[in-house]
Amino acid sequence: MMLFIGFVEACIVIAATQAALGHPHARHASDCIRSVLAEAADAYIAAQAAGNISLLEGVLAEDWAYEENNKREEPRKGVLSKALKIDHYRTNFDLIACATYTELIAADPANPYVIGTQIRHGRDSKVTLIDTVSSTTNSWLFDAKKTLEHVLQESWDPIPESKRDSRDVIKAAGDAYLDMWSNATAADAVPWGTPCARLEGSAYTGKGRPDDSCKAGIPSNHSQAPNTRRRYVIDESMGSVSIFCVWEHMMMAADSHEFRLEGGKLRYVHTMTVCGGQQCRL
Ligand SMILES: *[C@@H]1O[C@H](CO)[C@@H](O)[C@H](O)[C@H]1NC(C)=O
Ligand SMILES: *[C@@H]1O[C@H](CO)[C@@H](O)[C@H](O)[C@H]1NC(C)=O
Ligand SMILES: *[C@@H]1O[C@H](CO)[C@@H](O)[C@H](O)[C@H]1NC(C)=O
């Protein structure tokens, strides 16, 4: 965990430096400052660790909303009010949409969770929405301990500025991937990379080999399952897009897909899929 705290701190330093130098990102989003987004994401992680919503008080807008597994929920009844032993987290920043995406893993066998959370900020920088996909026992291919092992082997270092893909390229890659379930030719538009590893729940396609591929088991049965209600958090410095949606072809599940591109090519895919408290089945 120390490693990730270090990374968040590094991001705050970068944000402060960018602001001081009048970096275009800082100018472009005057009410969308990385350190402000980081403060809220860190408060969210602390609140989730403690199971105490009060720790969010300073960052929330008065009329903030909480969504869990694609449904509006009373935060005091949701997973956010459950203390979790957090083993890993990583937060990505969208300085255009004023939003963050946090991936969080609690491998504790007594209380295992793998959670994705998008946090959206309003004009005054206060949090207007905490939107969570909270996978646990019965979720698709769920095993928090295995997920943690795989995640800790991956490298999500920031991408050097000169090598970053554009927001549009990153978003289009994620959309093409999600379109594969309803569109037989969408796979041609996915910028498949080699190596590429897909972490689907706890199942991992990566073997640590240079020819690792994410194409294994991609859909061949194209039905009317367009993966609707897509919500995006895009971080060019990470090459990443988080997309939450309704996963129609698997019990109308609540779904989180996160993609990372390196050099325009797909490098990592992480998924969490929650089937309304029931065992997920295809
Ligand atoms: C929740 O956090 C608040 C603010 O720090 C604190 O006053 C309160 O005692 C905490 N509640 C619990 C149940 O720990
Ligand atoms: C299917 O995907 C292809 C490739 O991205 C795209 O050109 C086409 O417009 C898509 N078709 C539909 C119906 O969305
Ligand atoms: C293909 O999709 C249709 C519609 O969703 C479904 O009824 C059918 O069982 C699927 N077939 C296979 C082989 O998965």
XYZ file of C-alpha atoms and ligand atoms in Angstrom:
324
model
C 0.000 0.000 0.000
C 2.901 2.371 0.681
C 3.659 2.336 -3.001
C 0.246 3.704 -3.874
C 0.231 6.384 -1.200
C 3.535 7.462 -2.729
C 1.925 7.646 -6.127
C -1.007 9.774 -4.952
C 1.433 12.143 -3.293
C 3.437 12.283 -6.494
C 0.275 13.210 -8.397
C -0.464 16.033 -5.983
C 3.058 17.363 -6.470
C 2.651 17.148 -10.257
C -0.707 18.939 -10.072
C 0.748 21.718 -7.923
C 3.671 22.091 -10.322
C 1.367 22.209 -13.321
C -0.770 24.880 -11.675
C 2.303 26.934 -10.815
C 3.610 26.756 -14.383
C 0.243 27.563 -15.896
C 0.114 24.141 -17.505
C -2.698 23.879 -20.106
C -4.494 21.241 -18.017
C -4.615 23.548 -15.027
C -5.855 26.449 -17.184
C -8.359 24.373 -19.097
C -10.127 23.259 -15.953
C -9.891 26.129 -13.525
C -12.445 24.598 -11.161
C -11.104 21.091 -11.770
C -7.755 20.879 -10.048
C -6.007 17.591 -9.577
C -5.209 18.160 -5.908
C -8.873 18.927 -5.183
C -9.969 15.723 -6.932
C -7.254 13.814 -5.046
C -8.412 15.179 -1.706
C -11.940 13.886 -2.342
C -10.745 10.499 -3.628
C -8.506 10.102 -0.574
C -11.403 11.065 1.717
C -13.539 8.456 -0.038
C -10.874 5.768 0.522
C -10.570 6.755 4.202
C -14.374 6.684 4.577
C -14.554 3.243 2.957
C -11.745 1.921 5.159
C -13.529 3.181 8.283
C -17.062 2.499 7.045
C -17.777 6.069 8.104
C -19.428 8.533 5.726
C -18.708 11.411 8.109
C -15.127 11.401 6.861
C -16.463 12.753 3.535
C -18.248 15.718 5.050
C -15.799 18.399 3.948
C -15.810 17.370 0.278
C -19.481 16.624 -0.433
C -21.965 18.959 -2.113
C -25.125 19.402 -0.099
C -27.262 17.473 -2.595
C -24.754 14.737 -3.424
C -26.018 11.352 -4.585
C -24.776 7.825 -4.015
C -25.174 5.084 -6.582
C -24.249 1.473 -5.949
C -24.374 -1.226 -8.620
C -26.325 1.025 -10.992
C -28.983 1.978 -8.438
C -29.493 5.067 -6.338
C -28.930 4.000 -2.764
C -29.004 5.447 0.717
C -25.256 5.720 1.502
C -25.768 4.502 5.035
C -27.197 1.240 3.648
C -24.454 0.732 1.079
C -20.992 -0.816 1.109
C -19.588 2.634 1.888
C -20.831 2.187 5.452
C -18.949 -1.072 5.868
C -15.387 -0.889 7.244
C -13.015 -2.666 4.830
C -9.411 -3.737 5.226
C -8.064 -2.163 2.049
C -5.013 -3.858 0.536
C -4.708 -1.848 -2.664
C -6.066 1.252 -4.292
C -5.287 3.333 -7.355
C -6.982 6.570 -8.375
C -7.084 7.933 -11.932
C -7.933 11.578 -12.678
C -10.135 13.088 -15.383
C -9.285 16.802 -15.388
C -11.758 17.575 -18.181
C -14.835 15.844 -16.741
C -13.810 16.720 -13.155
C -13.992 13.136 -12.026
C -11.895 10.336 -10.604
C -11.926 6.570 -10.793
C -10.632 4.541 -7.856
C -9.949 0.815 -7.944
C -9.944 -0.704 -4.489
C -9.295 -4.249 -3.272
C -10.001 -5.731 0.154
C -8.750 -9.322 0.103
C -9.736 -10.029 3.731
C -11.467 -13.454 3.478
C -13.979 -12.380 6.135
C -15.041 -9.358 4.096
C -13.756 -9.555 0.519
C -14.484 -6.764 -1.952
C -13.198 -5.490 -5.279
C -14.694 -2.054 -5.839
C -14.613 0.502 -8.629
C -15.769 4.018 -7.803
C -16.290 7.012 -10.047
C -16.543 10.319 -8.189
C -17.946 13.384 -9.981
C -17.463 16.987 -8.958
C -19.740 19.966 -9.579
C -18.866 23.533 -10.441
C -17.711 24.430 -6.940
C -15.476 21.318 -6.926
C -17.694 19.607 -4.390
C -18.597 15.963 -4.922
C -22.025 15.576 -6.541
C -21.973 11.827 -7.202
C -20.247 8.765 -5.775
C -20.933 5.952 -8.238
C -19.743 2.513 -7.141
C -19.593 -0.952 -8.646
C -19.062 -3.159 -5.619
C -18.159 -6.765 -6.400
C -18.024 -9.464 -3.757
C -18.904 -13.144 -3.327
C -21.199 -14.255 -6.232
C -19.928 -11.552 -8.582
C -18.476 -12.726 -11.916
C -15.296 -14.796 -11.349
C -14.900 -13.227 -7.928
C -11.831 -13.951 -5.810
C -10.417 -10.820 -4.201
C -7.166 -12.489 -3.128
C -6.374 -13.613 -6.687
C -7.394 -10.251 -8.119
C -5.008 -8.561 -5.690
C -2.139 -10.853 -6.686
C -2.610 -10.055 -10.371
C -3.062 -6.312 -9.870
C 0.121 -6.055 -7.809
C 2.113 -7.576 -10.675
C 0.999 -4.952 -13.179
C 2.672 -1.643 -13.877
C 0.387 1.389 -14.056
C 3.103 4.025 -14.080
C 2.149 7.399 -15.549
C 2.831 7.531 -19.276
C 5.533 10.037 -20.333
C 3.877 13.169 -21.692
C 5.270 12.782 -25.221
C 3.884 9.240 -25.489
C 0.311 9.886 -24.337
C -2.696 8.984 -26.421
C -5.468 11.516 -26.861
C -8.654 11.422 -24.887
C -10.624 10.509 -28.024
C -8.341 7.597 -28.915
C -8.540 6.185 -25.374
C -12.335 6.539 -25.222
C -12.833 5.032 -28.688
C -10.799 1.972 -27.696
C -12.975 1.363 -24.624
C -16.163 1.913 -26.580
C -15.116 -0.428 -29.402
C -14.365 -3.132 -26.829
C -17.801 -2.777 -25.185
C -19.454 -2.685 -28.622
C -18.174 -6.205 -29.367
C -21.220 -7.721 -27.638
C -23.663 -6.146 -30.070
C -21.586 -5.443 -33.165
C -19.791 -8.180 -35.112
C -17.231 -5.797 -36.622
C -16.433 -3.757 -33.479
C -13.531 -6.120 -32.665
C -11.767 -4.760 -35.770
C -11.832 -1.296 -34.183
C -10.210 -2.425 -30.906
C -6.496 -1.507 -30.928
C -5.363 -4.919 -29.646
C -1.917 -4.768 -28.082
C 0.752 -7.411 -27.515
C 1.369 -8.088 -24.729
C -2.116 -7.443 -23.296
C -3.622 -8.865 -20.107
C -7.296 -9.029 -19.156
C -8.267 -9.307 -15.502
C -11.906 -10.441 -15.617
C -13.017 -10.606 -12.008
C -10.092 -12.721 -10.768
C -9.438 -14.594 -14.036
C -6.254 -13.466 -15.742
C -5.322 -13.960 -19.376
C -1.755 -12.711 -18.839
C 1.020 -15.291 -18.449
C 3.846 -12.748 -18.271
C 4.827 -13.568 -21.854
C 5.591 -11.070 -24.618
C 2.813 -12.549 -26.778
C 0.058 -12.324 -24.104
C -3.245 -11.474 -25.781
C -6.579 -10.056 -24.596
C -8.474 -11.600 -27.506
C -9.099 -14.946 -25.781
C -12.831 -15.594 -25.502
C -14.052 -12.342 -26.998
C -17.752 -12.511 -27.919
C -18.836 -14.332 -31.043
C -22.572 -14.297 -30.364
C -23.758 -10.795 -31.155
C -27.098 -10.031 -29.605
C -28.942 -6.880 -28.678
C -26.662 -6.218 -25.709
C -25.149 -2.811 -26.283
C -23.812 -2.324 -22.723
C -25.826 0.835 -22.110
C -25.700 3.741 -19.629
C -21.962 4.128 -20.112
C -20.246 6.528 -17.701
C -16.632 7.502 -18.393
C -13.575 8.650 -16.473
C -10.637 9.276 -18.820
C -7.051 9.870 -17.660
C -4.599 10.579 -20.497
C -1.627 10.405 -18.116
C -2.591 6.796 -17.330
C -3.763 5.968 -20.859
C -6.929 4.823 -19.141
C -10.678 4.947 -19.382
C -13.058 3.588 -16.758
C -16.494 2.762 -18.142
C -19.444 1.786 -15.952
C -22.492 0.351 -17.726
C -25.422 -2.039 -17.694
C -24.163 -5.468 -18.823
C -27.377 -6.679 -20.436
C -26.287 -10.119 -21.569
C -25.324 -11.202 -18.051
C -28.450 -10.738 -15.930
C -28.526 -6.962 -16.525
C -25.467 -6.779 -14.288
C -23.787 -3.628 -13.011
C -20.418 -3.566 -14.738
C -17.096 -1.781 -14.521
C -14.558 -2.066 -17.348
C -11.264 -0.224 -17.164
C -8.858 -0.069 -20.086
C -5.250 1.101 -20.286
C -3.583 1.891 -23.607
C 0.158 2.169 -24.108
C 1.336 3.660 -27.387
C -2.195 3.491 -28.813
C -2.506 -0.234 -28.033
C -4.559 -2.024 -25.425
C -2.306 -3.173 -22.546
C -4.665 -3.949 -19.618
C -8.382 -4.619 -19.107
C -9.924 -4.878 -15.615
C -13.544 -5.907 -15.092
C -15.987 -6.127 -12.161
C -19.494 -7.473 -12.770
C -22.227 -7.614 -10.132
C -25.511 -9.480 -10.660
C -27.927 -7.949 -8.162
C -26.659 -10.040 -5.243
C -27.177 -13.296 -7.173
C -24.566 -15.652 -8.571
C -23.553 -14.230 -11.974
C -24.266 -16.589 -14.866
C -23.952 -16.167 -18.597
C -16.954 8.903 12.091
O -16.081 9.993 11.831
C -16.403 11.138 12.573
C -15.546 12.281 12.046
O -14.189 11.963 12.128
C -16.201 10.847 14.045
O -16.521 11.975 14.829
C -17.079 9.667 14.445
O -16.826 9.301 15.766
C -16.857 8.473 13.526
N -17.857 7.462 13.815
C -17.526 6.226 14.068
C -18.668 5.286 14.331
O -16.366 5.851 14.126
C -19.922 -1.555 -35.675
O -18.528 -1.326 -35.466
C -17.875 -0.788 -36.593
C -16.388 -0.719 -36.250
O -16.168 0.137 -35.161
C -18.435 0.581 -36.928
O -17.800 1.104 -38.063
C -19.935 0.440 -37.170
O -20.491 1.718 -37.363
C -20.636 -0.263 -36.016
N -22.019 -0.517 -36.336
C -23.024 -0.101 -35.572
C -24.392 -0.500 -36.015
O -22.846 0.577 -34.560
C -26.815 -15.976 -28.184
O -27.567 -14.836 -27.763
C -28.955 -15.076 -27.685
C -29.618 -13.744 -27.377
O -29.039 -13.121 -26.259
C -29.225 -16.143 -26.628
O -30.623 -16.394 -26.548
C -28.496 -17.428 -27.000
O -28.629 -18.369 -25.965
C -26.995 -17.130 -27.212
N -26.342 -18.323 -27.710
C -25.209 -18.782 -27.189
C -24.636 -20.004 -27.849
O -24.631 -18.258 -26.245
